[in-house]
XYZ file of C-alpha atoms in Angstrom:
126
model
C -77.522 -2.116 -152.336
C -79.730 -2.818 -149.151
C -76.605 -1.896 -147.200
C -76.215 1.428 -149.071
C -80.000 2.330 -148.299
C -79.589 1.506 -144.835
C -76.464 3.979 -144.816
C -78.472 6.622 -146.111
C -81.382 6.035 -144.137
C -79.136 6.285 -140.688
C -77.578 9.496 -142.476
C -81.010 11.277 -143.255
C -82.184 10.043 -139.873
C -79.388 11.532 -138.127
C -79.889 15.050 -140.296
C -83.881 14.897 -138.564
C -82.756 14.450 -135.302
C -79.294 17.228 -135.281
C -82.401 19.894 -136.325
C -84.745 18.423 -134.050
C -82.821 18.015 -131.216
C -81.772 21.708 -131.971
C -84.752 23.081 -132.330
C -85.376 21.230 -128.972
C -82.799 23.026 -126.828
C -83.433 26.251 -128.455
C -87.432 26.407 -127.585
C -88.515 28.022 -124.282
C -91.077 26.205 -122.283
C -92.899 28.636 -120.859
C -93.223 30.482 -124.450
C -93.436 27.466 -126.744
C -94.759 24.509 -124.910
C -96.630 23.611 -128.024
C -93.811 23.660 -130.232
C -92.160 21.524 -127.821
C -94.510 19.113 -127.708
C -94.517 18.663 -131.308
C -90.544 18.599 -131.334
C -90.852 15.332 -128.386
C -93.365 13.912 -130.591
C -91.130 14.333 -134.064
C -88.121 12.877 -131.824
C -90.314 9.945 -130.512
C -91.155 8.853 -133.750
C -87.818 9.382 -135.273
C -86.590 7.271 -132.241
C -89.434 4.655 -133.349
C -87.312 4.704 -136.900
C -83.640 4.401 -135.591
C -85.061 1.052 -133.101
C -86.813 -0.407 -136.190
C -83.482 -0.488 -138.304
C -81.386 -1.094 -135.669
C -79.131 1.791 -134.954
C -78.280 1.664 -131.158
C -76.202 4.699 -131.142
C -78.830 6.956 -132.394
C -81.572 5.449 -130.188
C -79.789 5.883 -127.100
C -78.931 9.712 -128.073
C -82.897 10.256 -129.216
C -83.935 8.957 -125.804
C -81.701 10.673 -123.969
C -82.457 14.128 -125.270
C -86.416 12.834 -124.668
C -84.823 12.296 -121.231
C -85.453 8.823 -120.696
C -83.070 5.612 -121.317
C -84.022 3.347 -123.855
C -87.176 1.212 -123.076
C -86.711 -2.159 -121.634
C -87.369 -5.204 -122.869
C -89.260 -3.472 -126.349
C -86.670 -1.106 -127.856
C -84.005 -3.071 -127.176
C -85.329 -6.365 -127.887
C -86.388 -4.695 -131.018
C -82.925 -3.391 -132.121
C -81.401 -7.000 -131.234
C -84.122 -8.365 -133.498
C -82.845 -6.227 -136.364
C -79.274 -7.166 -135.607
C -79.994 -10.955 -135.703
C -82.414 -10.351 -138.980
C -79.050 -8.566 -140.347
C -76.600 -10.947 -138.937
C -74.656 -8.233 -137.194
C -72.678 -10.292 -134.938
C -70.769 -7.399 -133.131
C -74.506 -5.618 -132.357
C -75.625 -9.018 -131.536
C -72.685 -9.290 -129.267
C -72.589 -5.815 -127.453
C -76.702 -6.538 -126.891
C -76.289 -9.859 -125.150
C -72.845 -8.298 -123.209
C -74.339 -5.339 -122.261
C -78.118 -5.791 -122.021
C -78.231 -9.581 -121.387
C -80.717 -9.774 -124.347
C -80.444 -12.926 -126.401
C -83.018 -13.982 -128.661
C -84.875 -17.312 -129.791
C -85.662 -17.575 -133.360
C -89.307 -17.523 -132.762
C -88.939 -14.459 -130.757
C -87.141 -12.487 -133.439
C -89.445 -13.746 -135.965
C -92.525 -12.617 -133.627
C -91.158 -8.940 -133.252
C -90.286 -8.925 -137.121
C -93.837 -9.302 -137.761
C -95.126 -7.119 -135.089
C -92.755 -4.505 -135.870
C -92.521 -4.847 -139.490
C -88.759 -6.048 -139.388
C -87.416 -7.705 -142.700
C -84.164 -9.234 -143.627
C -82.018 -7.577 -146.113
C -82.282 -9.229 -149.314
C -78.500 -10.598 -150.533
C -76.578 -8.070 -152.052
C -74.508 -10.473 -154.929
C -75.747 -11.696 -157.974
C -75.924 -15.040 -159.539
């Protein structure tokens, strides 16, 4: 159930991101600066959401559309913490190899508390 919810969250977030990125690319800065600023704020909020659910590819894509890399250490460390909480060994290994991020259990706990991350509930029943 939790995995299905995460998939739905990612799909919904991806749709929002695509619409926002289309709007951003179509906006002319000289005539629509307020609109562009609003879209950039929305993209930043969606970047934050992507980071909090541990969606590395989506977060990188949004950051790129904002003209910046993912912020180190915060954004990448939060994504790694989500990977640890979800026991996503593939993502944990990727974060270790590409960004040299390995978190101690107390760091994961601190990030989880600070950013409101949660460990998914078990899917199976008794």
